[in-house]
């Protein structure tokens, strides 16, 4: 991928945003278990960062996805994963389908203010009984006049307690089978019947808010539908391409920073009369991990190039997300090991990295789901699999 001066400008803008608006507050937000999404999103929106790849008509930059990848990479420099993930939900998880397939009035009402940073969005796919198997979601939107009346609930929703709207995958029919009976519908979160049941206590990503939400006969106009009725599963699978590319890209700098911190720590920490880093097994291992990160970067960039060229990159995006999750665990674990006892302390950055990156192998489709997709596209699934 060739980067231009424009890419560099965006890289620097995001880096400054992270250094000025996120990192100084990170320890406090991690402690409090949440961050002020509206305040932070407004600042990001004012810098034009929430709609880099979205149409100009709704306030976006109408840039190609390479700019989105640059932004994700720089968000990785945040000293905790939570705020970056919350921003990624807004830019790459709950808005791609709306931007591509939403009606103009729907984009006026929800996309434009999301890009401006005036509202916070969230993506509602997972349910208590349906995470990996997206086709088995049970939330149902029944038609009543011009409205949908929605009943059910969503689980593990990032931005859930603060969001103003949700892009929700719901069933709109009992017919057509699980891949043809679903629709993406925008649910305003202040609507009567939306119940934020609880904020969930997570192992990592402490400063992002993760919630369980119920819908008790929530009435929304049918014009809140994104695309055609019954197209929801397909549109969500398309939307997942950006989510998965983003999830891989955001790991790159985060892991590189983790390795750099490990180099700095092990260089000054002495054992047996020399620095820990001077042991060949240690600096070789770190070099090996740096090489793996560059390989992941190459995969992310290749997928991005093809995506910009209009190709379906489900296979490569799934591979990138799989590799990112596995590598992130390996790097975080390897680095923590070289911190010794200090690595096991809750407050050290390396233990935060270890806890935060664990999500990458689970959220947005677990590793095994990525493997199933890859096998399906490679034609190696057993019959009926
Ligand atoms: C912090 C956090 C934030 C999240 N944010 C969101 C969000 O904003 N919106 C949203 O919709 N969801 C969100 N999720 C949910 C996330 O996408 C799901 O947790 C994920 O898809 C896995 O679903 P599950 O937890 O139900 O796991 P399950 O489906 O119960 O699977 C459990 C495990 O079984 C294994 N497994 C599953 N299927 C197979 C298979 N076919 N073969 C072999 N092994 C298999 C995998 O290892 C998997 O991890 C979030 C989750 C977390 C933890």
Short mmCIF file of C-alpha atoms and ligand atoms in Angstrom, two decimals:
data_model
loop_
_atom_site.label_atom_id
_atom_site.label_comp_id
_atom_site.label_asym_id
_atom_site.label_seq_id
_atom_site.Cartn_x
_atom_site.Cartn_y
_atom_site.Cartn_z
CA UNK A 1 0.00 0.00 0.00
CA UNK A 2 1.39 3.41 -0.91
CA UNK A 3 0.92 6.08 1.73
CA UNK A 4 0.60 9.71 0.67
CA UNK A 5 1.11 12.98 2.55
CA UNK A 6 -2.61 12.93 3.24
CA UNK A 7 -2.24 9.57 5.00
CA UNK A 8 0.63 11.01 7.01
CA UNK A 9 -1.45 14.03 8.03
CA UNK A 10 -4.24 11.79 9.26
CA UNK A 11 -1.76 9.56 11.05
CA UNK A 12 -0.38 12.57 12.90
CA UNK A 13 -3.84 13.98 13.67
CA UNK A 14 -4.95 10.68 15.22
CA UNK A 15 -1.66 10.32 17.10
CA UNK A 16 -2.05 13.81 18.58
CA UNK A 17 -5.68 13.12 19.43
CA UNK A 18 -4.70 9.97 21.30
CA UNK A 19 -1.81 11.65 23.10
CA UNK A 20 -3.82 14.73 24.11
CA UNK A 21 -7.39 13.56 24.56
CA UNK A 22 -7.11 9.90 25.58
CA UNK A 23 -3.79 8.97 27.15
CA UNK A 24 -3.70 11.63 29.90
CA UNK A 25 -7.05 10.32 31.26
CA UNK A 26 -6.62 6.64 30.62
CA UNK A 27 -5.66 5.50 34.11
CA UNK A 28 -8.62 7.32 35.64
CA UNK A 29 -11.06 5.91 33.05
CA UNK A 30 -9.72 2.41 33.54
CA UNK A 31 -10.19 2.82 37.27
CA UNK A 32 -13.73 4.14 36.84
CA UNK A 33 -14.63 1.44 34.32
CA UNK A 34 -15.90 3.87 31.71
CA UNK A 35 -14.98 6.95 29.70
CA UNK A 36 -17.09 9.96 28.65
CA UNK A 37 -17.97 8.80 25.13
CA UNK A 38 -20.01 11.87 24.13
CA UNK A 39 -17.27 14.29 25.14
CA UNK A 40 -14.51 12.28 23.47
CA UNK A 41 -16.49 11.53 20.31
CA UNK A 42 -17.31 15.22 19.88
CA UNK A 43 -13.60 16.04 19.93
CA UNK A 44 -12.89 13.26 17.41
CA UNK A 45 -15.82 14.42 15.26
CA UNK A 46 -14.56 18.01 15.26
CA UNK A 47 -11.26 16.72 13.86
CA UNK A 48 -13.14 14.87 11.12
CA UNK A 49 -12.00 11.49 12.42
CA UNK A 50 -15.36 9.75 12.75
CA UNK A 51 -16.19 9.70 9.08
CA UNK A 52 -12.93 9.43 7.15
CA UNK A 53 -14.30 6.79 4.79
CA UNK A 54 -17.94 7.94 4.82
CA UNK A 55 -19.73 9.96 2.11
CA UNK A 56 -19.10 13.71 2.06
CA UNK A 57 -22.81 14.41 1.88
CA UNK A 58 -23.17 13.27 5.50
CA UNK A 59 -20.02 15.03 6.69
CA UNK A 60 -17.51 12.29 5.89
CA UNK A 61 -14.15 12.56 4.17
CA UNK A 62 -15.07 10.16 1.36
CA UNK A 63 -11.57 8.67 1.57
CA UNK A 64 -10.77 5.06 0.79
CA UNK A 65 -10.38 2.39 3.47
CA UNK A 66 -6.58 2.77 3.66
CA UNK A 67 -7.27 5.92 5.71
CA UNK A 68 -9.47 3.93 8.05
CA UNK A 69 -6.61 1.48 8.54
CA UNK A 70 -4.16 4.30 9.27
CA UNK A 71 -6.56 5.62 11.89
CA UNK A 72 -7.00 2.18 13.47
CA UNK A 73 -3.23 1.73 13.63
CA UNK A 74 -2.79 5.04 15.44
CA UNK A 75 -5.65 4.36 17.85
CA UNK A 76 -3.52 1.38 18.88
CA UNK A 77 -1.13 3.81 20.55
CA UNK A 78 -3.79 4.46 23.23
CA UNK A 79 -2.53 3.14 26.57
CA UNK A 80 -5.68 1.02 27.00
CA UNK A 81 -7.86 -0.70 24.43
CA UNK A 82 -11.25 0.56 25.63
CA UNK A 83 -11.62 4.07 24.14
CA UNK A 84 -10.12 3.02 20.81
CA UNK A 85 -12.54 0.11 20.59
CA UNK A 86 -15.47 2.43 21.37
CA UNK A 87 -14.38 4.73 18.54
CA UNK A 88 -13.93 1.73 16.25
CA UNK A 89 -17.51 0.69 16.99
CA UNK A 90 -18.66 4.11 15.81
CA UNK A 91 -16.50 4.23 12.66
CA UNK A 92 -16.20 0.62 11.55
CA UNK A 93 -18.82 -1.53 13.23
CA UNK A 94 -22.20 0.21 13.55
CA UNK A 95 -22.03 2.64 10.60
CA UNK A 96 -20.66 0.80 7.51
CA UNK A 97 -24.03 -0.74 6.51
CA UNK A 98 -25.90 2.47 7.29
CA UNK A 99 -23.48 4.46 5.14
CA UNK A 100 -23.75 2.06 2.19
CA UNK A 101 -27.33 0.86 2.30
CA UNK A 102 -29.29 3.26 4.52
CA UNK A 103 -31.94 5.52 3.01
CA UNK A 104 -31.09 9.23 2.74
CA UNK A 105 -33.42 10.27 5.59
CA UNK A 106 -31.94 7.54 7.80
CA UNK A 107 -28.44 8.74 7.00
CA UNK A 108 -29.50 12.33 7.73
CA UNK A 109 -30.89 11.27 11.08
CA UNK A 110 -28.20 8.85 12.31
CA UNK A 111 -25.09 8.87 10.12
CA UNK A 112 -24.50 12.63 9.94
CA UNK A 113 -24.62 13.21 13.72
CA UNK A 114 -22.49 10.09 14.31
CA UNK A 115 -19.82 11.46 11.98
CA UNK A 116 -20.05 14.86 13.69
CA UNK A 117 -19.59 13.17 17.07
CA UNK A 118 -22.92 14.47 18.36
CA UNK A 119 -24.26 11.00 19.07
CA UNK A 120 -22.82 7.63 20.11
CA UNK A 121 -23.74 4.45 18.26
CA UNK A 122 -23.46 0.77 19.07
CA UNK A 123 -23.79 -2.50 17.20
CA UNK A 124 -26.27 -5.09 18.46
CA UNK A 125 -25.68 -8.53 17.00
CA UNK A 126 -24.85 -10.86 19.92
CA UNK A 127 -27.45 -12.20 22.32
CA UNK A 128 -27.21 -14.37 25.41
CA UNK A 129 -28.03 -17.41 23.28
CA UNK A 130 -26.40 -16.32 20.02
CA UNK A 131 -22.80 -15.13 19.76
CA UNK A 132 -20.79 -17.26 17.35
CA UNK A 133 -23.92 -18.45 15.58
CA UNK A 134 -25.24 -15.10 14.38
CA UNK A 135 -28.01 -16.78 12.40
CA UNK A 136 -29.66 -17.91 15.64
CA UNK A 137 -30.46 -14.47 17.10
CA UNK A 138 -33.98 -14.38 18.51
CA UNK A 139 -34.84 -10.72 18.92
CA UNK A 140 -37.94 -10.20 16.83
CA UNK A 141 -39.37 -7.10 15.14
CA UNK A 142 -43.08 -7.58 14.51
CA UNK A 143 -44.84 -5.28 12.07
CA UNK A 144 -47.63 -3.12 13.42
CA UNK A 145 -48.92 -0.46 11.03
CA UNK A 146 -45.92 1.57 9.89
CA UNK A 147 -43.85 0.45 12.86
CA UNK A 148 -41.80 -2.47 14.09
CA UNK A 149 -42.43 -3.59 17.63
CA UNK A 150 -39.21 -5.12 18.90
CA UNK A 151 -38.89 -7.71 21.63
CA UNK A 152 -35.74 -9.49 22.79
CA UNK A 153 -32.33 -8.46 23.98
CA UNK A 154 -28.68 -7.99 23.11
CA UNK A 155 -25.61 -9.00 25.10
CA UNK A 156 -22.04 -7.67 25.48
CA UNK A 157 -22.84 -4.41 23.69
CA UNK A 158 -19.88 -2.04 23.54
CA UNK A 159 -20.89 1.61 24.17
CA UNK A 160 -24.13 0.06 25.45
CA UNK A 161 -24.80 2.29 28.45
CA UNK A 162 -23.97 5.53 26.65
CA UNK A 163 -25.22 4.89 23.12
CA UNK A 164 -27.94 7.02 21.50
CA UNK A 165 -28.73 4.44 18.84
CA UNK A 166 -28.11 0.82 17.98
CA UNK A 167 -27.72 -0.87 14.63
CA UNK A 168 -29.52 -4.08 15.61
CA UNK A 169 -29.78 -7.38 13.79
CA UNK A 170 -33.32 -8.65 14.35
CA UNK A 171 -35.68 -11.22 12.88
CA UNK A 172 -38.46 -9.72 10.82
CA UNK A 173 -40.03 -12.96 9.63
CA UNK A 174 -40.51 -16.60 10.59
CA UNK A 175 -40.02 -17.62 7.01
CA UNK A 176 -37.18 -17.91 4.53
CA UNK A 177 -34.65 -19.56 6.88
CA UNK A 178 -32.14 -17.99 9.29
CA UNK A 179 -30.14 -16.20 6.61
CA UNK A 180 -33.15 -14.65 4.88
CA UNK A 181 -35.40 -13.63 7.76
CA UNK A 182 -33.25 -10.94 9.34
CA UNK A 183 -33.04 -7.18 8.98
CA UNK A 184 -30.75 -4.46 10.28
CA UNK A 185 -32.86 -1.89 12.11
CA UNK A 186 -31.81 1.30 13.88
CA UNK A 187 -33.17 1.51 17.41
CA UNK A 188 -32.95 4.86 19.23
CA UNK A 189 -31.82 3.96 22.72
CA UNK A 190 -34.00 6.54 24.48
CA UNK A 191 -37.11 4.86 23.06
CA UNK A 192 -39.66 3.55 25.54
CA UNK A 193 -39.03 -0.12 26.33
CA UNK A 194 -35.24 -0.04 25.89
CA UNK A 195 -33.83 -1.31 29.17
CA UNK A 196 -30.12 -1.08 29.92
CA UNK A 197 -30.16 -4.09 32.18
CA UNK A 198 -26.62 -3.89 33.49
CA UNK A 199 -23.11 -2.78 32.77
CA UNK A 200 -20.95 -5.88 32.53
CA UNK A 201 -17.78 -6.42 34.55
CA UNK A 202 -15.06 -7.32 32.05
CA UNK A 203 -11.61 -8.88 32.37
CA UNK A 204 -10.06 -6.24 30.11
CA UNK A 205 -11.09 -3.21 28.08
CA UNK A 206 -12.07 -1.79 31.47
CA UNK A 207 -12.68 1.77 30.27
CA UNK A 208 -15.10 0.78 27.53
CA UNK A 209 -18.65 0.17 28.59
CA UNK A 210 -20.16 -3.20 27.82
CA UNK A 211 -23.85 -3.74 28.51
CA UNK A 212 -26.73 -6.15 28.43
CA UNK A 213 -29.83 -4.56 26.91
CA UNK A 214 -33.45 -5.67 26.66
CA UNK A 215 -36.17 -4.52 24.28
CA UNK A 216 -39.62 -4.67 25.78
CA UNK A 217 -41.98 -3.98 22.87
CA UNK A 218 -39.90 -1.11 21.56
CA UNK A 219 -41.71 0.71 18.77
CA UNK A 220 -39.61 2.08 15.89
CA UNK A 221 -40.76 3.19 12.44
CA UNK A 222 -40.19 0.65 9.66
CA UNK A 223 -38.26 3.33 7.80
CA UNK A 224 -35.47 2.68 10.37
CA UNK A 225 -34.65 -0.45 8.37
CA UNK A 226 -31.25 -0.49 6.63
CA UNK A 227 -31.63 -1.91 3.13
CA UNK A 228 -34.31 -4.42 2.28
CA UNK A 229 -36.17 -6.59 4.74
CA UNK A 230 -34.58 -10.06 4.94
CA UNK A 231 -31.17 -8.70 3.85
CA UNK A 232 -29.89 -8.16 7.39
CA UNK A 233 -27.72 -11.25 7.70
CA UNK A 234 -25.98 -10.52 4.39
CA UNK A 235 -25.48 -6.84 5.22
CA UNK A 236 -24.09 -7.72 8.65
CA UNK A 237 -21.61 -10.14 7.04
CA UNK A 238 -20.49 -7.31 4.75
CA UNK A 239 -20.27 -4.96 7.72
CA UNK A 240 -18.11 -7.52 9.54
CA UNK A 241 -15.40 -7.12 6.88
CA UNK A 242 -14.61 -3.63 8.16
CA UNK A 243 -14.99 -4.67 11.80
CA UNK A 244 -12.50 -7.49 11.31
CA UNK A 245 -9.98 -5.47 9.32
CA UNK A 246 -10.21 -2.75 11.94
CA UNK A 247 -9.75 -5.27 14.78
CA UNK A 248 -6.57 -6.56 13.15
CA UNK A 249 -5.18 -3.13 12.28
CA UNK A 250 -5.66 -1.72 15.78
CA UNK A 251 -3.41 -4.45 17.24
CA UNK A 252 -0.32 -3.49 15.22
CA UNK A 253 0.94 -0.44 17.06
CA UNK A 254 -0.45 -1.66 20.37
CA UNK A 255 1.74 -4.77 20.15
CA UNK A 256 4.75 -2.86 18.88
CA UNK A 257 4.45 -0.50 21.84
CA UNK A 258 4.22 -3.51 24.17
CA UNK A 259 7.44 -4.89 22.73
CA UNK A 260 9.18 -1.51 23.01
CA UNK A 261 8.17 -1.25 26.67
CA UNK A 262 9.56 -4.73 27.21
CA UNK A 263 12.83 -3.77 25.54
CA UNK A 264 13.11 -0.68 27.75
CA UNK A 265 12.29 -2.62 30.91
CA UNK A 266 14.53 -5.61 30.25
CA UNK A 267 17.42 -3.37 29.20
CA UNK A 268 17.62 -1.77 32.65
CA UNK A 269 16.56 -4.82 34.69
CA UNK A 270 19.54 -6.92 35.75
CA UNK A 271 19.80 -10.60 36.65
CA UNK A 272 22.94 -12.75 36.92
CA UNK A 273 25.16 -9.71 36.35
CA UNK A 274 23.68 -8.50 33.06
CA UNK A 275 20.54 -6.99 31.68
CA UNK A 276 17.68 -9.39 30.94
CA UNK A 277 17.61 -8.10 27.35
CA UNK A 278 21.24 -9.16 26.81
CA UNK A 279 20.21 -12.81 26.94
CA UNK A 280 20.00 -13.95 23.33
CA UNK A 281 16.86 -15.95 23.99
CA UNK A 282 15.14 -12.71 25.02
CA UNK A 283 16.20 -10.34 22.23
CA UNK A 284 15.78 -13.08 19.60
CA UNK A 285 12.24 -13.75 20.85
CA UNK A 286 11.35 -10.06 20.73
CA UNK A 287 12.77 -9.80 17.19
CA UNK A 288 10.71 -12.80 16.16
CA UNK A 289 7.56 -11.19 17.49
CA UNK A 290 8.39 -7.92 15.70
CA UNK A 291 8.71 -9.91 12.49
CA UNK A 292 5.32 -11.53 13.04
CA UNK A 293 3.73 -8.11 13.56
CA UNK A 294 5.17 -6.94 10.23
CA UNK A 295 3.71 -10.05 8.59
CA UNK A 296 0.30 -9.24 10.08
CA UNK A 297 0.65 -5.66 8.83
CA UNK A 298 1.35 -6.96 5.30
CA UNK A 299 -1.80 -9.12 5.46
CA UNK A 300 -3.92 -6.20 6.69
CA UNK A 301 -2.56 -3.94 3.94
CA UNK A 302 -3.13 -6.57 1.23
CA UNK A 303 -6.73 -7.12 2.36
CA UNK A 304 -7.23 -3.35 2.45
CA UNK A 305 -5.91 -2.88 -1.08
CA UNK A 306 -8.30 -5.50 -2.41
CA UNK A 307 -11.17 -4.01 -0.41
CA UNK A 308 -10.46 -0.58 -1.88
CA UNK A 309 -10.50 -2.25 -5.30
CA UNK A 310 -14.08 -3.35 -4.64
CA UNK A 311 -13.32 -7.02 -3.86
CA UNK A 312 -15.09 -9.09 -1.22
CA UNK A 313 -12.31 -9.63 1.32
CA UNK A 314 -14.18 -11.88 3.74
CA UNK A 315 -11.45 -14.53 3.44
CA UNK A 316 -8.49 -12.18 4.01
CA UNK A 317 -10.26 -10.10 6.67
CA UNK A 318 -11.06 -13.32 8.56
CA UNK A 319 -7.44 -14.46 8.23
CA UNK A 320 -6.19 -11.07 9.44
CA UNK A 321 -8.51 -11.10 12.47
CA UNK A 322 -7.56 -14.69 13.29
CA UNK A 323 -3.85 -13.96 13.02
CA UNK A 324 -4.21 -10.72 14.99
CA UNK A 325 -6.00 -12.46 17.87
CA UNK A 326 -3.47 -15.26 18.07
CA UNK A 327 -0.45 -13.00 17.68
CA UNK A 328 -1.76 -10.51 20.21
CA UNK A 329 -2.07 -13.25 22.81
CA UNK A 330 1.40 -14.56 22.01
CA UNK A 331 3.06 -11.14 22.13
CA UNK A 332 1.27 -9.98 25.28
CA UNK A 333 2.09 -13.25 27.03
CA UNK A 334 5.72 -13.20 25.86
CA UNK A 335 6.22 -9.60 26.97
CA UNK A 336 4.53 -10.17 30.32
CA UNK A 337 6.89 -13.08 30.93
CA UNK A 338 9.96 -10.86 30.54
CA UNK A 339 8.50 -8.37 33.03
CA UNK A 340 8.54 -11.16 35.61
CA UNK A 341 6.69 -10.31 38.84
CA UNK A 342 6.10 -6.75 37.64
CA UNK A 343 4.20 -8.16 34.67
CA UNK A 344 1.81 -9.90 37.02
CA UNK A 345 0.91 -6.64 38.77
CA UNK A 346 -2.55 -5.33 37.85
CA UNK A 347 -1.41 -1.74 37.34
CA UNK A 348 1.46 -2.32 34.90
CA UNK A 349 0.80 -1.44 31.24
CA UNK A 350 1.90 -4.90 30.15
CA UNK A 351 -0.72 -6.65 32.29
CA UNK A 352 -3.35 -4.26 30.87
CA UNK A 353 -2.20 -5.19 27.37
CA UNK A 354 -2.42 -8.88 28.28
CA UNK A 355 -6.02 -8.45 29.51
CA UNK A 356 -7.20 -6.11 26.73
CA UNK A 357 -5.94 -8.01 23.71
CA UNK A 358 -7.55 -11.25 24.85
CA UNK A 359 -10.82 -9.97 23.42
CA UNK A 360 -9.50 -10.01 19.85
CA UNK A 361 -9.81 -13.81 19.66
CA UNK A 362 -13.44 -13.64 20.88
CA UNK A 363 -15.19 -10.40 19.86
CA UNK A 364 -16.47 -9.86 16.31
CA UNK A 365 -16.36 -13.63 15.78
CA UNK A 366 -14.15 -16.02 17.74
CA UNK A 367 -11.01 -17.56 16.21
CA UNK A 368 -12.96 -20.74 15.50
CA UNK A 369 -15.60 -18.76 13.60
CA UNK A 370 -12.81 -17.17 11.52
CA UNK A 371 -11.45 -20.66 10.85
CA UNK A 372 -14.91 -21.90 9.80
CA UNK A 373 -15.27 -18.97 7.36
CA UNK A 374 -11.82 -19.57 5.92
CA UNK A 375 -12.51 -23.30 5.55
CA UNK A 376 -15.85 -22.59 3.91
CA UNK A 377 -14.24 -20.24 1.40
CA UNK A 378 -11.34 -22.64 0.83
CA UNK A 379 -13.85 -25.47 0.27
CA UNK A 380 -12.41 -27.59 3.08
CA UNK A 381 -15.49 -27.82 5.32
CA UNK A 382 -16.95 -31.33 5.66
CA UNK A 383 -20.25 -31.83 3.84
CA UNK A 384 -23.07 -30.13 5.74
CA UNK A 385 -20.52 -28.17 7.85
C1 LIG B 1 -15.93 -7.00 25.78
C2 LIG B 1 -16.85 -7.49 24.70
C3 LIG B 1 -17.41 -6.58 23.82
C4 LIG B 1 -18.31 -7.02 22.84
N1 LIG B 1 -18.94 -6.10 22.05
C5 LIG B 1 -19.95 -6.52 21.23
C6 LIG B 1 -20.75 -5.56 20.53
O1 LIG B 1 -20.51 -4.34 20.62
N2 LIG B 1 -21.76 -6.01 19.78
C7 LIG B 1 -22.05 -7.33 19.64
O2 LIG B 1 -22.98 -7.68 18.92
N3 LIG B 1 -21.31 -8.26 20.30
C8 LIG B 1 -20.28 -7.88 21.09
N4 LIG B 1 -19.54 -8.82 21.77
C9 LIG B 1 -19.89 -10.22 21.66
C10 LIG B 1 -18.89 -11.04 20.89
O3 LIG B 1 -18.97 -10.73 19.51
C11 LIG B 1 -19.22 -12.52 21.18
O4 LIG B 1 -18.82 -12.76 22.52
C12 LIG B 1 -18.51 -13.46 20.25
O5 LIG B 1 -19.07 -13.39 18.96
C13 LIG B 1 -18.56 -14.93 20.73
O6 LIG B 1 -19.88 -15.29 21.03
P1 LIG B 1 -20.21 -16.01 22.44
O7 LIG B 1 -19.57 -15.21 23.49
O8 LIG B 1 -21.65 -16.25 22.50
O9 LIG B 1 -19.45 -17.38 22.35
P2 LIG B 1 -20.10 -18.80 22.02
O10 LIG B 1 -20.84 -18.73 20.74
O11 LIG B 1 -20.79 -19.30 23.22
O12 LIG B 1 -18.78 -19.65 21.78
C14 LIG B 1 -17.89 -19.92 22.86
C15 LIG B 1 -16.59 -20.41 22.29
O13 LIG B 1 -16.82 -21.63 21.62
C16 LIG B 1 -15.95 -21.76 20.53
N5 LIG B 1 -16.72 -22.03 19.31
C17 LIG B 1 -17.83 -21.39 18.87
N6 LIG B 1 -18.23 -21.90 17.70
C18 LIG B 1 -17.38 -22.90 17.39
C19 LIG B 1 -17.25 -23.81 16.30
N7 LIG B 1 -18.10 -23.78 15.28
N8 LIG B 1 -16.23 -24.71 16.32
C20 LIG B 1 -15.36 -24.73 17.35
N9 LIG B 1 -15.42 -23.88 18.40
C21 LIG B 1 -16.41 -22.99 18.42
C22 LIG B 1 -15.15 -20.46 20.44
O14 LIG B 1 -13.89 -20.66 21.03
C23 LIG B 1 -15.96 -19.49 21.24
O15 LIG B 1 -15.16 -18.49 21.84
C24 LIG B 1 -18.60 -8.41 22.72
C25 LIG B 1 -17.99 -9.32 23.58
C26 LIG B 1 -17.15 -8.87 24.57
C27 LIG B 1 -16.56 -9.88 25.50
#
